[in-house]
Amino acid sequence: MCGIFGAIARGAAPLRHPEALARMAASLRHRGPDGECIVGHARARIGARRLAIMDLTTGDQPFQSPDRTIWMVCNGEIYNAAALRREASGWGYPFRSRGDIENIVPYYQRFGADAVARLEGMFGLAIWDETRRRLVLARDRAGEKPLFWTEIAGELRFASEIQALLEFPDQPRRLNRKALSLYHALGYVPGPYTMFDGIHKLAPASVLIAEGDHVEIRSYWSAAEAASRPSTLSLGDAAALRDTLVRAVKRELMSDVPFGIFTSGGLDSSLLVAATARAVPDERIHTYALRFTESGYDESPYAEAVTHAIASVHHVVTADDESLGRALDVVSRSLAEPLGDPAVLPTFLLADAARRDVKVILSGEGADELFGGYPTYLGHKFAERWQRVPGPLRHAARWLVERWPSSTGKMTLEYMLKQFLSASERPWVERHLTWLGAMTIEDGVVAELAGKLDRFPHDDPLNQVMWFDFLTYLPDDLLVKVDRATMLASVEARAPFLDREVMELVLPGPSRTKVRGLTTKAILKEAARGLVPDAVINRRKRGPLAEHGTRSPG
């Protein structure tokens, strides 16, 4: 795990600001406090700040091919590294390290940019091919690890975070108006946009190839294709899902340093705890939970109860006004563009506490989008039925609910009904954005966002909403929040629910296996039985990390 960065001159001229590379490295120090290295020459330089997770003694980046014509840096972890190494060793490749990242070099030598499709894991990577004068950038399938790029005056520059690109004095600081419109609608900036005109976010599951005067961006994996395949997911075969999840957790526990788990006492994190205990029964597991001083938000007793069964080393982190204020100061000074998700603050507090004991954290991102966990999805399900109610009855219901006195509790019946009726008769994208708390929805925004689902099946409306969140809210809000919050504390977060085997099993699954009646995550709850106590499976989460951000509808 690290922060990566670099600059490549597309023509014969040398880099205009080679001194900026050292400043890029300094700006990413929080992502890699364990070391720094930059390689290159007058026209091409790439580097990495390292957070040592695997191969603590020989795993320093960048890696180079034996003839030094290929340089590579990678932010992330490659979970199928052992199988890749066995195959590449059979080709006679002379490895200099024992870790997971160097495997990328011999695979690029043999398969070119197509090698990325053979990687299982989370990553943002860059490869410079000196012979072909080709730059390859790539990002993992779900978008767990970030990667940004820009092209200025014949130079292509890249980095794990935007602020590293801003270290160049010739980088424009112009506001991207399209990104601002999308932020008003979503509360975050969806890719490929950023708030900076000319700085782009590489999309998940994408490869950028820059060679000569040509820049090509293409996908190496498609969520739409995965969602279009015949489904094998059924409520009657939840055991297959359970086995798949346990395998994913075991893969993502690869580490040469201690690991822990963020817990809330809810289904997702409790399942991770149970699967971890099953996968590594002899390991000492650290668990971390938040204690909020506001009782309506506090779930720490539930989290602690879940950890008793596995006797984990449990840590409770208090989120009070003072600690949240400290987190706000750190986060606001460190993010180059706004993130309208205040849950980044308690997530940073958890990561900051965890780094005293561990360097790797498992987290439950992706479960809600894949398995239908948000109350929003119930709203969409019943909106279709509500629209069939005679108009006068709907009008009378709205009149009564609007006069219901407002309450101060969280997610009360009054609040949920008002939110439901505020948008229940709109088309689903507008309805969804309204329920998510859109400030304004400008002309063209709805069409652009709906277009993300053009290649997905259209015969399951509720699945379309989940796929929409998987493509937008998950990579551009939740995973941004977790990546920035944990990396500011120099801790690596991993999301086993976003393992490729899990995603390809669940994405095509019919929505009735996910949202059944008033039950969300139906298939996941069935898979959890026998691993997680029934009290956890049947309890509704209350905390701010549980909802659709903090802008959840009823």
JSON list of C-alpha atoms in Angstrom, two decimals, residues 263-271 289-290 295-307 368 373 375 410 518-521 525 528-529 532-547:
[
{"chain": "A", "resi": 263, "resn": "THR", "atom": "CA", "xyz": [-17.33, -3.12, 13.72]},
{"chain": "A", "resi": 264, "resn": "SER", "atom": "CA", "xyz": [-20.72, -1.55, 14.33]},
{"chain": "A", "resi": 265, "resn": "GLY", "atom": "CA", "xyz": [-22.66, -4.53, 15.66]},
{"chain": "A", "resi": 266, "resn": "GLY", "atom": "CA", "xyz": [-24.60, -4.64, 12.39]},
{"chain": "A", "resi": 267, "resn": "LEU", "atom": "CA", "xyz": [-24.83, -7.48, 9.90]},
{"chain": "A", "resi": 268, "resn": "ASP", "atom": "CA", "xyz": [-22.00, -6.55, 7.52]},
{"chain": "A", "resi": 269, "resn": "SER", "atom": "CA", "xyz": [-19.23, -6.01, 10.05]},
{"chain": "A", "resi": 270, "resn": "SER", "atom": "CA", "xyz": [-20.42, -8.88, 12.26]},
{"chain": "A", "resi": 271, "resn": "LEU", "atom": "CA", "xyz": [-20.24, -11.22, 9.28]},
{"chain": "A", "resi": 289, "resn": "ALA", "atom": "CA", "xyz": [-16.12, 0.36, 17.31]},
{"chain": "A", "resi": 290, "resn": "LEU", "atom": "CA", "xyz": [-17.33, 3.93, 17.76]},
{"chain": "A", "resi": 295, "resn": "SER", "atom": "CA", "xyz": [-27.49, 7.89, 22.42]},
{"chain": "A", "resi": 296, "resn": "GLY", "atom": "CA", "xyz": [-29.62, 7.78, 19.27]},
{"chain": "A", "resi": 297, "resn": "TYR", "atom": "CA", "xyz": [-26.48, 7.17, 17.21]},
{"chain": "A", "resi": 298, "resn": "ASP", "atom": "CA", "xyz": [-24.50, 4.93, 19.53]},
{"chain": "A", "resi": 299, "resn": "GLU", "atom": "CA", "xyz": [-24.14, 1.27, 18.55]},
{"chain": "A", "resi": 300, "resn": "SER", "atom": "CA", "xyz": [-21.05, 0.40, 20.57]},
{"chain": "A", "resi": 301, "resn": "PRO", "atom": "CA", "xyz": [-22.88, -2.00, 22.95]},
{"chain": "A", "resi": 302, "resn": "TYR", "atom": "CA", "xyz": [-24.03, -4.08, 19.97]},
{"chain": "A", "resi": 303, "resn": "ALA", "atom": "CA", "xyz": [-20.53, -4.11, 18.50]},
{"chain": "A", "resi": 304, "resn": "GLU", "atom": "CA", "xyz": [-19.03, -5.20, 21.80]},
{"chain": "A", "resi": 305, "resn": "ALA", "atom": "CA", "xyz": [-21.58, -8.01, 22.20]},
{"chain": "A", "resi": 306, "resn": "VAL", "atom": "CA", "xyz": [-20.68, -9.44, 18.79]},
{"chain": "A", "resi": 307, "resn": "THR", "atom": "CA", "xyz": [-16.96, -9.53, 19.62]},
{"chain": "A", "resi": 368, "resn": "ASP", "atom": "CA", "xyz": [-25.48, -2.37, 1.01]},
{"chain": "A", "resi": 373, "resn": "GLY", "atom": "CA", "xyz": [-29.34, -2.78, 2.35]},
{"chain": "A", "resi": 375, "resn": "PRO", "atom": "CA", "xyz": [-34.11, 1.88, 3.31]},
{"chain": "A", "resi": 410, "resn": "LYS", "atom": "CA", "xyz": [-33.52, 9.83, 13.83]},
{"chain": "A", "resi": 518, "resn": "LEU", "atom": "CA", "xyz": [-39.86, -5.37, 4.20]},
{"chain": "A", "resi": 519, "resn": "THR", "atom": "CA", "xyz": [-36.59, -7.27, 4.61]},
{"chain": "A", "resi": 520, "resn": "THR", "atom": "CA", "xyz": [-33.43, -5.78, 3.17]},
{"chain": "A", "resi": 521, "resn": "LYS", "atom": "CA", "xyz": [-30.32, -7.90, 2.48]},
{"chain": "A", "resi": 525, "resn": "LYS", "atom": "CA", "xyz": [-29.03, -12.55, 6.19]},
{"chain": "A", "resi": 528, "resn": "ALA", "atom": "CA", "xyz": [-25.05, -15.20, 7.84]},
{"chain": "A", "resi": 529, "resn": "ARG", "atom": "CA", "xyz": [-27.15, -17.69, 9.79]},
{"chain": "A", "resi": 532, "resn": "VAL", "atom": "CA", "xyz": [-23.76, -14.45, 13.18]},
{"chain": "A", "resi": 533, "resn": "PRO", "atom": "CA", "xyz": [-26.23, -14.39, 16.11]},
{"chain": "A", "resi": 534, "resn": "ASP", "atom": "CA", "xyz": [-29.90, -14.06, 15.09]},
{"chain": "A", "resi": 535, "resn": "ALA", "atom": "CA", "xyz": [-30.19, -10.93, 17.24]},
{"chain": "A", "resi": 536, "resn": "VAL", "atom": "CA", "xyz": [-27.69, -9.22, 14.94]},
{"chain": "A", "resi": 537, "resn": "ILE", "atom": "CA", "xyz": [-29.33, -10.50, 11.76]},
{"chain": "A", "resi": 538, "resn": "ASN", "atom": "CA", "xyz": [-32.73, -9.19, 12.81]},
{"chain": "A", "resi": 539, "resn": "ARG", "atom": "CA", "xyz": [-31.63, -5.81, 14.21]},
{"chain": "A", "resi": 540, "resn": "ARG", "atom": "CA", "xyz": [-31.94, -2.61, 12.17]},
{"chain": "A", "resi": 541, "resn": "LYS", "atom": "CA", "xyz": [-28.85, -0.46, 12.15]},
{"chain": "A", "resi": 542, "resn": "ARG", "atom": "CA", "xyz": [-29.19, 3.05, 13.57]},
{"chain": "A", "resi": 543, "resn": "GLY", "atom": "CA", "xyz": [-25.77, 4.64, 13.32]},
{"chain": "A", "resi": 544, "resn": "PRO", "atom": "CA", "xyz": [-24.71, 7.33, 10.83]},
{"chain": "A", "resi": 545, "resn": "LEU", "atom": "CA", "xyz": [-22.39, 4.87, 9.11]},
{"chain": "A", "resi": 546, "resn": "ALA", "atom": "CA", "xyz": [-25.31, 2.54, 8.43]},
{"chain": "A", "resi": 547, "resn": "GLU", "atom": "CA", "xyz": [-27.54, 4.65, 6.24]}
]
